[in-house]
Coordinates of C-alpha atoms and ligand atoms in Angstrom, one line a residue:
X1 CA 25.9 18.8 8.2
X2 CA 22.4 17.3 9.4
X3 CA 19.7 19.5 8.5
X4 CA 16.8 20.0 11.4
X5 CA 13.6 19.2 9.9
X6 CA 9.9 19.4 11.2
X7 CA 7.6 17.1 9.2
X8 CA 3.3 17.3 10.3
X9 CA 1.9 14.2 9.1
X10 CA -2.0 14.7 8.1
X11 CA -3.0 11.5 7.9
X12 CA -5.9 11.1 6.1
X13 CA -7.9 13.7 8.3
X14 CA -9.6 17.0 7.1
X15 CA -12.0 18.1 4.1
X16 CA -9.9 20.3 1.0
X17 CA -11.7 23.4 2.5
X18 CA -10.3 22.4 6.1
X19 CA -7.0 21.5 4.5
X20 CA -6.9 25.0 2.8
X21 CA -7.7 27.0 5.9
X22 CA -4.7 25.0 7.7
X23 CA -2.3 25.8 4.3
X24 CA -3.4 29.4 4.4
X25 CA -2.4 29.7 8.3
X26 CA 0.6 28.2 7.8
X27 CA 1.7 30.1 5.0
X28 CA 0.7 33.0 6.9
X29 CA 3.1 32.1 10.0
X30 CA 5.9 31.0 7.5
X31 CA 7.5 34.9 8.3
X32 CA 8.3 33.3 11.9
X33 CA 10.0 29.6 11.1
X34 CA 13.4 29.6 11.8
X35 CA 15.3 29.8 8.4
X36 CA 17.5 26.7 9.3
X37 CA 14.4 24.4 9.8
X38 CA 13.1 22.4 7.0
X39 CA 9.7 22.5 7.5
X40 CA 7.7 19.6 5.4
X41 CA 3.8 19.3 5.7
X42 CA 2.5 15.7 4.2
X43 CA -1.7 15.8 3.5
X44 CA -3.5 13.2 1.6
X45 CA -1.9 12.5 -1.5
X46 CA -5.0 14.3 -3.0
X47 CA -4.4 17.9 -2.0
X48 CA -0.6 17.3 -2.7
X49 CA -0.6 19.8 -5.6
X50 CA -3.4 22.0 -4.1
X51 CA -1.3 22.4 -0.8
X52 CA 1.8 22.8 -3.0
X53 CA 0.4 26.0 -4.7
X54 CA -0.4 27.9 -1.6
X55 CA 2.7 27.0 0.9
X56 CA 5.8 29.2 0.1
X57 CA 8.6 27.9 -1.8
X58 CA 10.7 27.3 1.5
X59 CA 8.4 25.0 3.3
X60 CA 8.0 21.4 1.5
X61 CA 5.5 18.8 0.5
X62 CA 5.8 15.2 1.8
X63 CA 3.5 12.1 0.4
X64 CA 2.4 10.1 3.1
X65 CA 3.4 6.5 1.2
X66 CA 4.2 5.6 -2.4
X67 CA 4.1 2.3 -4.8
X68 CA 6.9 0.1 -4.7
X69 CA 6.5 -0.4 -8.7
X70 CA 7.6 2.3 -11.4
X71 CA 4.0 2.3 -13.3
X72 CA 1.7 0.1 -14.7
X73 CA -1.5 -2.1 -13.5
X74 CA -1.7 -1.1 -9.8
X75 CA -5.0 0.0 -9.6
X76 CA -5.4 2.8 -6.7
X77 CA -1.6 3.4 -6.0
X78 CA 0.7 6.6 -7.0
X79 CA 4.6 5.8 -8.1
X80 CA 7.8 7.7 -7.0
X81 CA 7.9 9.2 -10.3
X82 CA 4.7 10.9 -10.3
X83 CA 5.2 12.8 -6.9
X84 CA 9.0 14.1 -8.6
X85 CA 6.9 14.7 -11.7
X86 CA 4.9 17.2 -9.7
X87 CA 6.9 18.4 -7.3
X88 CA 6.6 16.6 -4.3
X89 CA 9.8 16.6 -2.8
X90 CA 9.7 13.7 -0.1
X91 CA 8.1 10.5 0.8
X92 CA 7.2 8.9 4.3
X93 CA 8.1 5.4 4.1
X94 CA 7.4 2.7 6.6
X95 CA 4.9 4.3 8.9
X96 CA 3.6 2.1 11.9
X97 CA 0.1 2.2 10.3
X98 CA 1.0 1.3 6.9
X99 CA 3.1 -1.9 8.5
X100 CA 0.5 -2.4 10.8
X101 CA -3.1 -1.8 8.5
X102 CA -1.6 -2.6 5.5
X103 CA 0.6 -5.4 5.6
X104 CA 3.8 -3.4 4.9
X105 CA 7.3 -5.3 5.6
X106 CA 10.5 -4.6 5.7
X107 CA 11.0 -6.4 2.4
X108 CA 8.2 -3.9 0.7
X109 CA 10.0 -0.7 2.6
X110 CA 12.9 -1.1 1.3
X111 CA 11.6 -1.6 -2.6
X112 CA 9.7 1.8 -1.4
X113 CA 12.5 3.3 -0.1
X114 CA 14.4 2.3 -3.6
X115 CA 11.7 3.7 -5.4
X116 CA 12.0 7.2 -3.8
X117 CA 15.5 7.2 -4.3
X118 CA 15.4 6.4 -8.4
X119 CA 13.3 9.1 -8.9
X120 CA 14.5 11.8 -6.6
X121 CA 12.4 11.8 -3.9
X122 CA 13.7 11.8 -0.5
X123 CA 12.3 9.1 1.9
X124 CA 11.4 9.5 5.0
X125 CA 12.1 6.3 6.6
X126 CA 10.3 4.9 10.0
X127 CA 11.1 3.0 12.5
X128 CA 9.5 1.8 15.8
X129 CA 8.7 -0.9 18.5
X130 CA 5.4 -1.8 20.1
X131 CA 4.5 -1.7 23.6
X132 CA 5.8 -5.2 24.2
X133 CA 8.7 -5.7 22.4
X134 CA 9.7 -2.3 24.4
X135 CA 8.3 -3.5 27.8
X136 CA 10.5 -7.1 26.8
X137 CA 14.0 -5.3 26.4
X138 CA 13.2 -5.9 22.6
X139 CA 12.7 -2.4 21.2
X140 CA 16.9 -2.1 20.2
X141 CA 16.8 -5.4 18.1
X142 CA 13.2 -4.6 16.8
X143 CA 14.5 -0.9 15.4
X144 CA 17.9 -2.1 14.0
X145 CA 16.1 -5.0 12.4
X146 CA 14.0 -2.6 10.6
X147 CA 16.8 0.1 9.8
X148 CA 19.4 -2.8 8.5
X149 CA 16.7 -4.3 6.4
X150 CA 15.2 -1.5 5.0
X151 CA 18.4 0.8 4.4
X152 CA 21.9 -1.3 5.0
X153 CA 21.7 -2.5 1.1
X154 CA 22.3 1.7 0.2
X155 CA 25.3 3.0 -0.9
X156 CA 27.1 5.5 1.0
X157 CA 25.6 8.0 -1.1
X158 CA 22.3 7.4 -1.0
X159 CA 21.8 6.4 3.0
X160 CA 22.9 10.2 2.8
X161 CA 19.7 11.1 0.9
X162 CA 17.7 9.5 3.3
X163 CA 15.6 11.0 6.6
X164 CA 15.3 8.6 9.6
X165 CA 12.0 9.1 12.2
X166 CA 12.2 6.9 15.1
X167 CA 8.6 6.6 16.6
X168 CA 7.9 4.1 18.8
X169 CA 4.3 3.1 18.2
X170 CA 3.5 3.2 21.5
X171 CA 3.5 6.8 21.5
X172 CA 2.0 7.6 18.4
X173 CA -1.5 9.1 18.9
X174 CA -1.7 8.1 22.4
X175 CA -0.7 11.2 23.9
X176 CA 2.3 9.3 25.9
X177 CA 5.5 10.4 24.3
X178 CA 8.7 9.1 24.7
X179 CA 11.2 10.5 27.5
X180 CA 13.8 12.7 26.5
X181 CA 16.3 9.7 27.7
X182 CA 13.6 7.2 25.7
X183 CA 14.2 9.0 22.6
X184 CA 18.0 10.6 23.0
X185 CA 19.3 6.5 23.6
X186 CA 17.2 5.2 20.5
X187 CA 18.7 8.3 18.3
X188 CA 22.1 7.7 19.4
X189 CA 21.5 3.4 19.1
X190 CA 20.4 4.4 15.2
X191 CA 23.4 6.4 14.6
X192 CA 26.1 4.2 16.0
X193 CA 24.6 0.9 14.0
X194 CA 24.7 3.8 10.9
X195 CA 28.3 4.2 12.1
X196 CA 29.5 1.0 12.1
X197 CA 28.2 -0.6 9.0
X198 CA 28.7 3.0 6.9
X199 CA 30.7 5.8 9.0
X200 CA 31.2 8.0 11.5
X201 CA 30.7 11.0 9.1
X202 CA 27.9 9.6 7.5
X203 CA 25.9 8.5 10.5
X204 CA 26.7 12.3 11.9
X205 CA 25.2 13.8 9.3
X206 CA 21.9 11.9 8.9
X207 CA 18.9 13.7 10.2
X208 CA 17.1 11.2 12.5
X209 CA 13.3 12.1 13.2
X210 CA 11.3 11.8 16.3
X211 CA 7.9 11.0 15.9
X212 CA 5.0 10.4 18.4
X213 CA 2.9 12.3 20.5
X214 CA 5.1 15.3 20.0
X215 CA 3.2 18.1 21.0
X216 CA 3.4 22.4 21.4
X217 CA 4.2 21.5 25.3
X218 CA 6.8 19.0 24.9
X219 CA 8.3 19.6 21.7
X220 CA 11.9 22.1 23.1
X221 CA 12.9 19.2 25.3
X222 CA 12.9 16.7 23.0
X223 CA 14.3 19.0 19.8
X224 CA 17.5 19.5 22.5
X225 CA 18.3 16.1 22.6
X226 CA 22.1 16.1 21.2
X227 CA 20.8 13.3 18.8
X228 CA 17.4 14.5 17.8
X229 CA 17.5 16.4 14.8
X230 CA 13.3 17.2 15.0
X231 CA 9.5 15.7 14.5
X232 CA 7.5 13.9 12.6
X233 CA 4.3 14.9 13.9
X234 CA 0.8 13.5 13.5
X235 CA -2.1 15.0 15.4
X236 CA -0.7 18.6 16.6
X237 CA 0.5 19.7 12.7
X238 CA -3.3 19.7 12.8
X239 CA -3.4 22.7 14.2
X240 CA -1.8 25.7 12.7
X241 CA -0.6 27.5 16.3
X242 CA 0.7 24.1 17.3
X243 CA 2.8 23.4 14.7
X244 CA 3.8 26.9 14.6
X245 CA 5.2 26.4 17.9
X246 CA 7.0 22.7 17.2
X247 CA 8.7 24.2 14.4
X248 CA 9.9 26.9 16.3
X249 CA 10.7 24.8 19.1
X250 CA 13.2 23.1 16.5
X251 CA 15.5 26.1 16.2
Ligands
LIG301 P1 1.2 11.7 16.6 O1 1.6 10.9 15.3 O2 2.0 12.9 16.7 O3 -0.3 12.0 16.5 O4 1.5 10.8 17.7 C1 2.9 10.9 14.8 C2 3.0 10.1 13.5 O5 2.3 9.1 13.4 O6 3.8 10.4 12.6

């Protein structure tokens, strides 16, 4: 059974006394999220454990991105292990920002994906074309290059562990989201190439993620798409009230 899960990616936006007053309203509104939801918040890997403390033990913490390596001399970088270690539960892998500002491949997404996977953390993997290679007929080649490199060398068992967000950088923080068509025909392209290199059960069950410009307005329509299973979302899980609303859009 896919699980519906709503993720609010921070980013690397607000100040720990802004992050708390979003926590606390969040916790606060945590009486009206639909119980079959997963709801995840991700902040900077520096108020991981502070947000941790303060959400209820139903909602979830994500990282935003994690080393590739187990330990050692990687000045500035945080393993797998140490987000299991203190109890950070998943792991956003493959962000447009961190493969476009940071030089992030699908060779090093998949080690990062690995990573997650030793040490028990669940990756959220993403996926996404740019304006052109969507606007050039390219965007279904682009996203199952990406998905077969970065996830097609997993076992049955352990694609099963993993979250899918497609979010076509084109839409993230631009306020243009994808149609409901867009985003329904690039859920159901990601599960039939699941399908046909694992299963048909397998690529049924995988929760797959849209992510970009979702918003308190838009967020029903897309969450009914037969093949969207619910949002990563950047700028409106900013809000408290916003992402209230997403979430309960997701029921
Ligand atoms: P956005 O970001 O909702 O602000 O477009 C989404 C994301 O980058 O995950």
């Amino acid at each position: 059974m896919r699980k519906k899960i709503v993720a609010g990616n921070w980013k690397m936006n607000k100040s720990w006394p802004e992050a708390m007053e979003l926590t606390k309203s969040l916790s606060l509104n945590s009486s009206s999220f639909p119980a079959d939801v997963q709801v995840i918040v991700s902040p900077p890997a520096l108020y991981l454990q502070g947000v941790r403390s303060e959400l209820p033990e139903t909602l979830a913490i994500a990282a935003q991105n994690c080393s590739q390596h187990e330990s050692g001399a990687y000045t500035g970088e945080i393993s797998a292990g140490m987000l299991k270690s203190m109890g950070v539960a998943y792991c956003i892998i493959g962000h447009s920002e961190r493969r476009q500002y940071y030089g992030e491949t699908n060779e090093v997404i998949r080690e990062k994906i690995d990573a997650c996977l030793k040490n028990g953390v669940t990756p959220i993997f993403c996926c996404g074309e740019i304006l052109s290679e969507r606007n050039s007929g390219e965007h279904f080649n682009t996203v199952s290059t990406q998905v077969k490199q970065a996830l097609f060398h997993l076992s049955e068992e352990q694609l099963a562990l993993v979250v899918i967000a497609y979010e076509p950088v084109w839409a993230i923080g631009t306020g243009v989201t994808a149609s409901n068509e867009q985003a329904e025909e690039m859920h159901a392209f990601i599960r039939s190439i699941v399908a046909q290199h694992y299963s048909e059960t397998i690529a049924n069950d995988i929760s797959i993620l849209y992510g970009g410009s979702v918003n308190a307005a838009n967020a029903k329509e897309l969450f009914a798409c037969p093949n969207v299973d619910g949002g990563l979302v950047g700028g409106a899980s900013l809000k408290a009230a916003d992402f209230t609303t997403i979430i309960q859009a997701a029921q």
